[in-house]
Coordinates of C-alpha atoms and ligand atoms in Angstrom, one line a residue:
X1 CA -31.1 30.0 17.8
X2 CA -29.0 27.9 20.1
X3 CA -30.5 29.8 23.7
X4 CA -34.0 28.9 22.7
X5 CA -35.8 29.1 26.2
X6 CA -36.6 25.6 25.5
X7 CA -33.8 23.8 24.6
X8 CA -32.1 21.8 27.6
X9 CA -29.0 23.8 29.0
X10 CA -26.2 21.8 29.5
X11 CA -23.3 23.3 32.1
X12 CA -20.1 22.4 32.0
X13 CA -18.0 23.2 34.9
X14 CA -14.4 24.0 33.7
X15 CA -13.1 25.0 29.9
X16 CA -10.1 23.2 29.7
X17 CA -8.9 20.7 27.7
X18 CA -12.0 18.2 29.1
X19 CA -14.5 20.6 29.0
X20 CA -13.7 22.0 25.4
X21 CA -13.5 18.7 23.9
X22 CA -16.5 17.7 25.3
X23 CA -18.7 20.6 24.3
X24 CA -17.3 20.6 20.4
X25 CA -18.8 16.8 20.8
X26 CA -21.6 17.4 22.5
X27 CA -22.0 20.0 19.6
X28 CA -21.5 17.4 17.0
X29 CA -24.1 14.6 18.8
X30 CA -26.8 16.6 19.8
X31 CA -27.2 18.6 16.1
X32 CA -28.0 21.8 18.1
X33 CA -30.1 20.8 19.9
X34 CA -28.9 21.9 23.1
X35 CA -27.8 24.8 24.7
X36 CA -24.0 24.7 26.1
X37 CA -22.8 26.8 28.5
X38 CA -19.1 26.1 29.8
X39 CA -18.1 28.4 32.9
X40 CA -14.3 29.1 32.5
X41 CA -12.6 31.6 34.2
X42 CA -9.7 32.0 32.2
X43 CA -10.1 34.3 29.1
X44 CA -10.3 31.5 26.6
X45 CA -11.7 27.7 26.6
X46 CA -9.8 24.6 25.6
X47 CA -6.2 25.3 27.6
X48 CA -6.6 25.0 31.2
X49 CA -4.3 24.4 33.5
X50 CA -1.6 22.5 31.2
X51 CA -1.8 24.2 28.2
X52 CA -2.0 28.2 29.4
X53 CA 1.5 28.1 30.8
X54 CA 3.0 30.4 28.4
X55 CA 7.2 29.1 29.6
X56 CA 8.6 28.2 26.5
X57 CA 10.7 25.1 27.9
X58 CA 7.1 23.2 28.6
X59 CA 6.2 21.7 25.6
X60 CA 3.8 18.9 25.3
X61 CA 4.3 15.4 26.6
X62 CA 2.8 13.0 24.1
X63 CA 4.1 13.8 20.5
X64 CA 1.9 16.1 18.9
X65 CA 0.5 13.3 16.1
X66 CA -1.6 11.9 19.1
X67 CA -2.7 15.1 20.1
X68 CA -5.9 15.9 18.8
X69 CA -8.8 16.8 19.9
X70 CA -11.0 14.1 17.6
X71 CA -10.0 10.2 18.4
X72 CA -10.5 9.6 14.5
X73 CA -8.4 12.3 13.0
X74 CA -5.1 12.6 14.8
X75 CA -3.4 14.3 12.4
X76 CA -5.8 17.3 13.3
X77 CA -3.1 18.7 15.9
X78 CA 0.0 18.6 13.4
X79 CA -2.3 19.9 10.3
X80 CA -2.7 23.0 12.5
X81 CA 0.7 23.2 13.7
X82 CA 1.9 23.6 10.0
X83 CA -0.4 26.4 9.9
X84 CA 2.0 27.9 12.4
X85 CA 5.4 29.1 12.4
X86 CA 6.5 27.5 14.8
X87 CA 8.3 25.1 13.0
X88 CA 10.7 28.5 11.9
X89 CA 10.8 30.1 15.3
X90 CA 10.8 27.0 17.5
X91 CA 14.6 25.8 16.7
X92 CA 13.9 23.0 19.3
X93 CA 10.4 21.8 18.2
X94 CA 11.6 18.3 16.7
X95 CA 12.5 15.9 19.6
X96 CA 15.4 13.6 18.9
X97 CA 12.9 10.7 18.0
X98 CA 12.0 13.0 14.4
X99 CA 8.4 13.9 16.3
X100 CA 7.5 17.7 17.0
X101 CA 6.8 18.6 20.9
X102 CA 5.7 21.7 20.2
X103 CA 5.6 24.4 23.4
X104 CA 1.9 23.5 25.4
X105 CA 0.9 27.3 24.8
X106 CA 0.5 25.6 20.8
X107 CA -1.8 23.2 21.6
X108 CA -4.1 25.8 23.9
X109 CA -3.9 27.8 20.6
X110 CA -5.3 24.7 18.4
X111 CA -8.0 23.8 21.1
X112 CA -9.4 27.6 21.4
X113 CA -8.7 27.5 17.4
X114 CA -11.3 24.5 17.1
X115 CA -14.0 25.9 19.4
X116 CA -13.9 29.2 18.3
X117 CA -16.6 28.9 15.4
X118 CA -19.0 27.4 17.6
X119 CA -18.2 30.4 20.5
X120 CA -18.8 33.0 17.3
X121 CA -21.9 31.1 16.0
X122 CA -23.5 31.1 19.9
X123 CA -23.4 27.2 19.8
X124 CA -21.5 27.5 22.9
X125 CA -21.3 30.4 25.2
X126 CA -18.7 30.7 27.1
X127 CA -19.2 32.3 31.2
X128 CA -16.0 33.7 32.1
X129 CA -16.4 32.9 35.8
X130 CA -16.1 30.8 38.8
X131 CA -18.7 28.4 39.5
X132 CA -19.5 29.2 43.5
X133 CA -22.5 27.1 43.7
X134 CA -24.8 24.5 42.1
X135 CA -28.0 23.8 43.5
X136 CA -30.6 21.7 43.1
X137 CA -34.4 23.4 41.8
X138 CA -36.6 21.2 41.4
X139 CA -35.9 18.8 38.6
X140 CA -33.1 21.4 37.5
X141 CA -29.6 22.7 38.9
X142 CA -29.3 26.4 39.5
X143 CA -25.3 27.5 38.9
X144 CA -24.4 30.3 40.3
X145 CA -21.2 32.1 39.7
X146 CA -18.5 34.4 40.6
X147 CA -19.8 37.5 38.9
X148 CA -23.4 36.4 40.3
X149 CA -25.1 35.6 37.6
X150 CA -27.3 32.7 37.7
X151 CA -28.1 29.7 35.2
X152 CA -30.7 27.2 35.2
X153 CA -29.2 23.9 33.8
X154 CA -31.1 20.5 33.2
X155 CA -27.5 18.9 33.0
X156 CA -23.7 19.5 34.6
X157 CA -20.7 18.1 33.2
X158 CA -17.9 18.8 36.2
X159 CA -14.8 18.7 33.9
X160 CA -12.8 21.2 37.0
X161 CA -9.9 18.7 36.4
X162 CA -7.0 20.0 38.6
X163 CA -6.8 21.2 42.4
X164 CA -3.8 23.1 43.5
X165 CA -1.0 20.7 44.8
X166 CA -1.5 20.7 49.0
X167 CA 1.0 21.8 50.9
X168 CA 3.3 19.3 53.4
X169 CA 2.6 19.9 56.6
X170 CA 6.1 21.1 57.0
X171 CA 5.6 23.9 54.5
X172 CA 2.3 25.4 56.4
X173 CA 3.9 27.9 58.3
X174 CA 6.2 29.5 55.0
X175 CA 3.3 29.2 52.8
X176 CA 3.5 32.9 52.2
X177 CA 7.5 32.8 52.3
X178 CA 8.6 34.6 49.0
X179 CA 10.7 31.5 48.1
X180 CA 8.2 28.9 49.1
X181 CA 6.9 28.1 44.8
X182 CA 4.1 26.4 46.2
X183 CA 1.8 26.4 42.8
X184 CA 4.2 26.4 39.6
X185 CA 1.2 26.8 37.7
X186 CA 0.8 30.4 38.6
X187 CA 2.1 32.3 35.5
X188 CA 5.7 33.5 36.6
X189 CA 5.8 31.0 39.3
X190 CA 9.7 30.5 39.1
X191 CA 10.4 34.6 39.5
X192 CA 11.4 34.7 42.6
X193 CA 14.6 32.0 42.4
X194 CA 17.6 34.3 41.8
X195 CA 20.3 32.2 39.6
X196 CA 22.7 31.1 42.2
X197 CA 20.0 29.9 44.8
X198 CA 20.0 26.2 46.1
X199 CA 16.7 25.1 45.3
X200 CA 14.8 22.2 46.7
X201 CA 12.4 20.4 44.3
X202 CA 9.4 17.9 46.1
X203 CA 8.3 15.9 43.4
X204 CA 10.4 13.8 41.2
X205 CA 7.7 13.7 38.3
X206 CA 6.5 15.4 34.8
X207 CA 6.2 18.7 36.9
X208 CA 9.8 18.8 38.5
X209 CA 11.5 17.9 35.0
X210 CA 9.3 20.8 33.5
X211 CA 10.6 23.2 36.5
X212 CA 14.1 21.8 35.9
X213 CA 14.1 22.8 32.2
X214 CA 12.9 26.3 33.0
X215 CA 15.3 27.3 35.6
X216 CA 18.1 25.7 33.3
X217 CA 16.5 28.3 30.1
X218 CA 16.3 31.4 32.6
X219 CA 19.8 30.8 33.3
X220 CA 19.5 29.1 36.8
X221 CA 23.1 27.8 38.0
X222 CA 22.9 27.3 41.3
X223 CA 22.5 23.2 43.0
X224 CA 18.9 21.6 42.6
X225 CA 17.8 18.8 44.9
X226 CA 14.7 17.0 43.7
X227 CA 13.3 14.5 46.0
X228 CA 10.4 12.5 46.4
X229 CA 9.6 9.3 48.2
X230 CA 10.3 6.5 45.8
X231 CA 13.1 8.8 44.0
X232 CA 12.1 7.6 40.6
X233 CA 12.9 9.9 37.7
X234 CA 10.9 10.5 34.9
X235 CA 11.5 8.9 31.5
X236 CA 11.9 9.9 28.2
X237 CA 9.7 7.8 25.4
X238 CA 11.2 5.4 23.6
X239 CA 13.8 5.6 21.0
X240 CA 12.2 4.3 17.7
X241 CA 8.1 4.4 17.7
X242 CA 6.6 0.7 18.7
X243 CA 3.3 -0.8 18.4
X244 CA 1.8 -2.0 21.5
X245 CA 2.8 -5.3 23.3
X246 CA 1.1 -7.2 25.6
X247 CA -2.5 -8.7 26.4
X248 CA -4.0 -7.9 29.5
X249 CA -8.0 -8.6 29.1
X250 CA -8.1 -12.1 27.8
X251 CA -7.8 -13.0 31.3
X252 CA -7.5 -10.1 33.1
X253 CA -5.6 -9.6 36.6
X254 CA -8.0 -9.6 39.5
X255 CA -5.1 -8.7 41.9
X256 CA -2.9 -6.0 42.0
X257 CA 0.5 -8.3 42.0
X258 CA -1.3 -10.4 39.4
X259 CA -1.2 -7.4 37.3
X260 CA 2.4 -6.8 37.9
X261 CA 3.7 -9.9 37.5
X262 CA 2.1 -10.0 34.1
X263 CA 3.4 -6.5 33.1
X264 CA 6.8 -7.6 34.2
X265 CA 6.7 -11.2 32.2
X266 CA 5.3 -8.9 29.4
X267 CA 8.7 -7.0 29.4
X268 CA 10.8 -10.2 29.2
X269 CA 8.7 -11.3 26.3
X270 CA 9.2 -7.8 24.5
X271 CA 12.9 -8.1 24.7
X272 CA 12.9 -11.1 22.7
X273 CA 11.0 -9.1 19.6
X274 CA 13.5 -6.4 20.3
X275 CA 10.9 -3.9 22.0
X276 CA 11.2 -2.0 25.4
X277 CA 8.8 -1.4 28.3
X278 CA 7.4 1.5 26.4
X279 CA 5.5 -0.7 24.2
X280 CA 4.1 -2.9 27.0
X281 CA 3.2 0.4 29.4
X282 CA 1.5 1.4 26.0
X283 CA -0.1 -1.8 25.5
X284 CA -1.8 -1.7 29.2
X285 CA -2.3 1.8 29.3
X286 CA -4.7 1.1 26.2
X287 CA -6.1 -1.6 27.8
X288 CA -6.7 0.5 31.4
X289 CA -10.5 0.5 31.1
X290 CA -10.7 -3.4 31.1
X291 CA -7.8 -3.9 32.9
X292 CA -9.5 -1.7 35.7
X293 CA -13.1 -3.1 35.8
X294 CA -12.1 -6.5 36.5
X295 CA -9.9 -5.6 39.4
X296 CA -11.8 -5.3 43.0
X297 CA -11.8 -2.3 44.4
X298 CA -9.1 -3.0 47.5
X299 CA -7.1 -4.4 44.5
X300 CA -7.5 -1.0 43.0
X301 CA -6.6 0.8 46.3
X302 CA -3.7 -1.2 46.5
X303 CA -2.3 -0.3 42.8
X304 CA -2.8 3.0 43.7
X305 CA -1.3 2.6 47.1
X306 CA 1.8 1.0 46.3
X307 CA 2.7 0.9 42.3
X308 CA 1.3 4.1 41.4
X309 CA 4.9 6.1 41.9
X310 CA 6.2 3.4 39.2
X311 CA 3.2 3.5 36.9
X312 CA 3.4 7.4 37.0
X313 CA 7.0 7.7 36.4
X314 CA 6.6 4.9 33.0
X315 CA 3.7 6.1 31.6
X316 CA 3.9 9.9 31.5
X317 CA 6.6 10.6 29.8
X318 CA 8.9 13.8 29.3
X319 CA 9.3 15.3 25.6
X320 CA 12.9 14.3 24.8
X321 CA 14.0 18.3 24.8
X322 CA 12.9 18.4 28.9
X323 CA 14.6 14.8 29.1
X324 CA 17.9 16.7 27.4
X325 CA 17.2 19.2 29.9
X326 CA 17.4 16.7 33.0
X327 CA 20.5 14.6 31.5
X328 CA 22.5 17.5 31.5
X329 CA 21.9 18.9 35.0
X330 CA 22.4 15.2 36.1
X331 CA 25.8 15.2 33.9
X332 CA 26.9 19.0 35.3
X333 CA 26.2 17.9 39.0
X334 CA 23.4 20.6 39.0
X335 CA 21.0 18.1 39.8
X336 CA 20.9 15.1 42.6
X337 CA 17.5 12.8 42.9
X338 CA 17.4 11.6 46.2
X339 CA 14.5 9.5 47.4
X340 CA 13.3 10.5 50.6
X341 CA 10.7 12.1 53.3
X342 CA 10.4 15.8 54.3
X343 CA 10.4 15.7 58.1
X344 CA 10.6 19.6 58.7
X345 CA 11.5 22.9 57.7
X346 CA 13.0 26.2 59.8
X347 CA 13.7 29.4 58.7
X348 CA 17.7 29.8 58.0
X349 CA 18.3 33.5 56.9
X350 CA 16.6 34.2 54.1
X351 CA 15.9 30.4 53.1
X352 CA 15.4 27.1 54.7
X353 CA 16.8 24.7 56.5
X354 CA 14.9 21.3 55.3
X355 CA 14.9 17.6 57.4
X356 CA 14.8 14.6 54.9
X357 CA 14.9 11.3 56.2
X358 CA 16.2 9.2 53.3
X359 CA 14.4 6.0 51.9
X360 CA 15.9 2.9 53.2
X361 CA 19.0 4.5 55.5
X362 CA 18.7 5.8 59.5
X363 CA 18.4 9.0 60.5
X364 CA 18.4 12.5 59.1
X365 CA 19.6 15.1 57.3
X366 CA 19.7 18.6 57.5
X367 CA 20.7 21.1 54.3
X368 CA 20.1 24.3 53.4
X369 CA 18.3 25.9 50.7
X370 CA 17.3 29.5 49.6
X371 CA 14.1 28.2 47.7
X372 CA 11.3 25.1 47.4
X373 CA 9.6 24.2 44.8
X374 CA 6.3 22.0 45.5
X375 CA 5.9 19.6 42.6
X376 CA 3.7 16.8 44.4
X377 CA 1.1 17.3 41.8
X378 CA -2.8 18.5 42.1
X379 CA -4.1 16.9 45.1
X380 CA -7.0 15.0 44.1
X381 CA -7.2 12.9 46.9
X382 CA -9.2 16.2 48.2
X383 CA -10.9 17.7 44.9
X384 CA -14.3 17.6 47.3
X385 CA -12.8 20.0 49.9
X386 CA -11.1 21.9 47.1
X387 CA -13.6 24.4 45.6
X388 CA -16.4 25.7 47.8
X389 CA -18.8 24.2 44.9
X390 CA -17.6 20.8 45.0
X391 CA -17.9 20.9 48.9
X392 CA -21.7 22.2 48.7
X393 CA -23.0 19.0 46.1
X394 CA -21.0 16.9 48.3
X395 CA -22.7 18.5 51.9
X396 CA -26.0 18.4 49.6
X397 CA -25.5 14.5 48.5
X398 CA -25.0 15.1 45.2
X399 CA -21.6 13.8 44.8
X400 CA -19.3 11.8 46.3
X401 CA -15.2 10.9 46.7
X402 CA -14.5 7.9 44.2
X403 CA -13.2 5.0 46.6
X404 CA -9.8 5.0 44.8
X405 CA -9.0 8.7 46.0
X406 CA -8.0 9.3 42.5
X407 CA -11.2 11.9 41.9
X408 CA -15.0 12.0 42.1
X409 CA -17.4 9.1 42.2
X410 CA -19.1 8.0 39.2
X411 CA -20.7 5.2 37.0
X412 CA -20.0 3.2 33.6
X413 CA -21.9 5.8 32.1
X414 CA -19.9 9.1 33.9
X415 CA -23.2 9.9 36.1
X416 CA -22.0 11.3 39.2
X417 CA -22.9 8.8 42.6
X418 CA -24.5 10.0 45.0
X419 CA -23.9 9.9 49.0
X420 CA -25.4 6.9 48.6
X421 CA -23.9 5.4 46.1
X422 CA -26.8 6.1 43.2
X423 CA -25.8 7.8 39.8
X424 CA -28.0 11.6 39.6
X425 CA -28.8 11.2 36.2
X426 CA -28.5 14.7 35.1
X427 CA -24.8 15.5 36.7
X428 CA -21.9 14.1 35.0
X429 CA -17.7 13.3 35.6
X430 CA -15.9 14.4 32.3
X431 CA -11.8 13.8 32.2
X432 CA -9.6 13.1 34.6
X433 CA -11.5 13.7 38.2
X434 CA -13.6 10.0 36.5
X435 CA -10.1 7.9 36.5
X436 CA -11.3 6.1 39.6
X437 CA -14.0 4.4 37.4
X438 CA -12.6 4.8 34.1
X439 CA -8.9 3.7 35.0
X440 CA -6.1 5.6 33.1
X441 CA -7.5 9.2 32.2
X442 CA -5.3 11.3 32.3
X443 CA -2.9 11.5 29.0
X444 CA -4.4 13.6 26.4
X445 CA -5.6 10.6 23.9
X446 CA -7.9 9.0 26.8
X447 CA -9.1 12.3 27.7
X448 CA -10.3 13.1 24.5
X449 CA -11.6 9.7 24.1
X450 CA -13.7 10.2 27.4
X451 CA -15.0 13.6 26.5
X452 CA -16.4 12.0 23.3
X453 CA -18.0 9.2 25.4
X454 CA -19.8 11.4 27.8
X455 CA -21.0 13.7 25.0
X456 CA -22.5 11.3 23.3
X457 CA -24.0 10.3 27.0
X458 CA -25.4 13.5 27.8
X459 CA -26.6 13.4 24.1
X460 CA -28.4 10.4 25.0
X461 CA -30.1 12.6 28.0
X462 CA -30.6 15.6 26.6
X463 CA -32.5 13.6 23.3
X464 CA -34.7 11.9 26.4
X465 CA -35.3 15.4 27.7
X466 CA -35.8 17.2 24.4
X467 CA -38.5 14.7 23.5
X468 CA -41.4 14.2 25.7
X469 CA -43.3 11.6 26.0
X470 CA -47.5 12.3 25.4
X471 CA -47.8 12.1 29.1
X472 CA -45.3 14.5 29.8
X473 CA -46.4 16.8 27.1
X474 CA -49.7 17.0 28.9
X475 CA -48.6 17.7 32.0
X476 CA -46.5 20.7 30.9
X477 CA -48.3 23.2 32.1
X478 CA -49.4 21.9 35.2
X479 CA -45.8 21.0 36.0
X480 CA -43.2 23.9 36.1
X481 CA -39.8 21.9 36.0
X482 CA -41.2 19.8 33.1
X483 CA -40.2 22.8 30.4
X484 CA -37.0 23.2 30.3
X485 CA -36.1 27.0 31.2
X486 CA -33.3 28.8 30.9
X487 CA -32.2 31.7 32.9
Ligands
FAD1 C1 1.0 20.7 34.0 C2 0.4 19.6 33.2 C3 0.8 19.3 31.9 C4 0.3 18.3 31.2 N1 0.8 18.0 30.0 C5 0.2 17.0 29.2 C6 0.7 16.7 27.9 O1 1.6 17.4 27.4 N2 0.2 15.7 27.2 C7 -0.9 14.9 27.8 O2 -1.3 14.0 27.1 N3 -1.4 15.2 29.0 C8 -0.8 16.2 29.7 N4 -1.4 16.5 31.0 C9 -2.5 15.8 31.4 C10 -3.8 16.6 31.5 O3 -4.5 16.2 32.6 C11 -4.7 16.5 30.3 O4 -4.0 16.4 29.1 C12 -5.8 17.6 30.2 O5 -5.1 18.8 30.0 C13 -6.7 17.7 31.4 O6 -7.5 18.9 31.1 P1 -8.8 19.2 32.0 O7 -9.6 20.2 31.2 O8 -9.4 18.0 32.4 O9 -8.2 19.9 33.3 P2 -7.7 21.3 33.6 O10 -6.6 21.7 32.7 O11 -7.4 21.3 35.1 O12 -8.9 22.3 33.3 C14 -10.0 22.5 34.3 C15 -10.5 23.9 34.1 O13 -11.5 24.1 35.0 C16 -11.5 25.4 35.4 N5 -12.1 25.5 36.7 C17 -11.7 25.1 37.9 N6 -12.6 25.4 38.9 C18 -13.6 26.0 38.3 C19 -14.8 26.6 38.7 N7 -15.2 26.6 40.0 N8 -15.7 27.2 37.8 C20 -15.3 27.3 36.5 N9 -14.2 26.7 36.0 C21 -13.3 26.1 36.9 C22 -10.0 25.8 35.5 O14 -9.8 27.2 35.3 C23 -9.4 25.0 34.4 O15 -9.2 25.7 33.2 C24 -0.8 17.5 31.7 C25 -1.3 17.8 33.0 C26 -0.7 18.9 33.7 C27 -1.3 19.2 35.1

């Protein structure tokens, strides 16, 4: 049985995507021989954030044949979305490229659909909670959670991907204003914008063209500004499927404008073979791991600094229906991208009146709106002030804030760094919150990737732990954190 008292417990700290995938791993590596327990609040594991949003205009980003949750079968995701039928009651499921983007609810479905045996069996338990505390004892972490119970783990894997987006300081004072959308996450989000309103969009990115193609499907018909600083829009993928283009760890960058001066000549060079940037973003975004380790860390900074509004708005792309949806409010005049700063916000009526001063041009503007929308994207930057958990490890010295700002800091191997810079050895960084050591991580295919890497890290632990050494085994009983309890 799986919750043998002395197996080593393994808790994972968020079922999402990350956490999901890497528990069905961990499954796989370890052979049972652990004990997993993933705390999720939400009623199910393996959808999160991105993939419980149950709008039918957000539909996944990446098409779904590099989807899956196992790196070497990608065809898992599309076998189970012909189990469906959603290719009968989804009349908009194939993009214009001939790939399916099926609605992100679908791929929740497939996730929870893959763990499900190993939830039924007891392989993995799922807590549906918050975690409110971890705590070291002894040797072992005690996790507390929302509902108070308590669980004594030998190992955590924080996989609590995405904080809410933080508000502008000009937003503070509305941030209970009906017409203030301040998380679009929040299931119904977009209720309160009546059809005719003017509606102010921050955020230029995947979010903003998801919130476009929602208000456009419940009928919305009234002006939508979206700004952001750079005023970049996102883009669709490319036309016809490429390969790749581009080398980037023969002789890797080791500055920032290095970098981009090679992307840039990369581009030229695709041109001639008939390709487009897709294929050379595609090419570096494959090669992000190397491509990050051999840049310095001020060289990282920088990238994120200054080019990380133009990597963001290449590399994530928009399924080509929310692209459709974007091209025609930007044909109608619905929709105006403007790039530019928000300097302040009073109360006008029932709405706003909103400051922007525009990129590049003196002075400022004033205009009214009846509704905002904050699409500025989880704030990262503050994931250790975020959750009154996180804060705790970090006040305790457990963790720390990765140098990049990007997430949490951690090793080559995902083991969390201490406040002094040392990896604990039994706490792990699973998905996106390690990007600031692991580069890209954020697009499903690296995530998944990354969730198999850790499991088969912690596997490595857990084996260490499972089998100990002749000294250890005689020192069992006089040493109470040497067996491996669970609570
Ligand atoms: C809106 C959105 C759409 C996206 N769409 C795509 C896409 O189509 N294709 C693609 O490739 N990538 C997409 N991404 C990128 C995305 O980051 C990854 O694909 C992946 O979903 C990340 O999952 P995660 O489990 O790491 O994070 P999350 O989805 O944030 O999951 C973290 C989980 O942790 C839980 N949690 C938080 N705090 C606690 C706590 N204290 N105790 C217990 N549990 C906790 C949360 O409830 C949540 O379910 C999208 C990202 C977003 C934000």
């Amino acid at each position: 049985m799986s919750s043998a008292p002395d197996l080593p417990v393994v808790a994972v700290i968020g079922g999402g995507f990350t956490g999901t995938a890497f528990a069905l791993h961990l499954t796989a590596s370890s052979a049972g021989k652990v004990r997993i327990v993933v705390f999720e609040p939400r009623d199910r594991l393996g959808a999160g954030l991105a993939y419980s949003t149950t709008d039918a205009a957000h539909r996944i980003n990446v098409p779904a044949g590099r989807m899956s949750v196992y790196p070497d079968d990608p065809e898992s995701f599309l076998r189970y979305l012909a189990t469906t039928d959603e290719h009968v009651t989804d009349a908009q499921l194939i993009g214009r490229d001939g790939q399916p983007y099926p609605r992100r609810l679908v791929f929740g479905d497939y996730v929870a659909a893959e763990i499900a045996p190993l939830l039924s069996s007891g392989t993995v338990e799922h807590r549906q909670a918050d975690v409110v505390s971890i705590r070291r004892s002894g040797q072992d972490w005690l996790v507390t959670d929302s509902t108070g119970g308590q669980l004594r783990a030998q190992f955590v894997v924080l996989a609590a991907s995405h904080p809410s987006p933080a508000l502008l300081r000009p937003l503070l004072p509305f941030k209970n204003h009906p017409k203030l959308v301040s998380d679009v996450t929040i299931p119904a989000a977009l209720e309160a914008i009546a059809p005719d309103d003017r509606v102010l969009i921050l955020g230029n990115g995947l979010t903003a063209a998801d919130v476009v193609a929602s208000l456009e499907k419940r009928g919305h018909r009234g002006i939508i500004q979206s700004v952001s600083r750079r005023g970049l829009r996102s883009r669709g993928h490319a036309p016809v499927v490429q390969e790749p283009f581009g080398d980037f760890t023969s002789q890797p960058a080791k500055t920032a404008s290095a970098l981009l001066r090679h992307i840039r000549r990369s581009i030229d060079d695709a041109r001639a073979y008939g390709l487009t940037w897709h294929a050379v973003l595609d090419a570096v975004r494959g090669q992000a791991f190397a491509i990050w380790r051999a840049l310095p860390v001020v060289e990282r900074r920088r990238i994120v600094r200054l080019a990380r509004p133009f990597w963001d708005a290449h590399r994530f792309r928009i399924a080509p229906q929310v692209e459709d949806a974007l091209d025609r409010a930007i044909a109608t005049e619905r929709l105006t991208l403007r790039a530019a700063s928000l300097k302040q916000v009073v109360q006008q009526g029932d709405g706003f009146a909103v400051t922007l001063a525009g990129r590049g041009v003196s002075g400022t503007e004033t205009l009214d709106f009846d509704a905002i929308v904050v699409t500025t994207g989880p704030a990262h930057n503050h994931i250790l002030q975020s959750q009154p958990f996180l804060r705790q490890l970090a006040e305790d010295g457990h963790i720390s804030a990765c140098e990049t700002g990007l997430g949490i800091a951690c090793d080559l191997d995902a083991q969390a760094l201490d406040g002094r810079g040392a990896p604990v050895d039994t706490l792990f960084i699973a998905g996106p919150l390690a990007r600031g050591t692991f580069g890209e991580l954020m697009g499903l295919p690296q995530v998944t990737e990354h969730a198999v890497f850790v499991a088969g890290k912690v596997a490595q632990a857990t084996d260490a732990a499972h089998a100990p050494s002749p000294d250890t085994a005689r020192h069992q009983n006089a040493n109470p954190h040497s067996r491996r309890l669970a609570v």
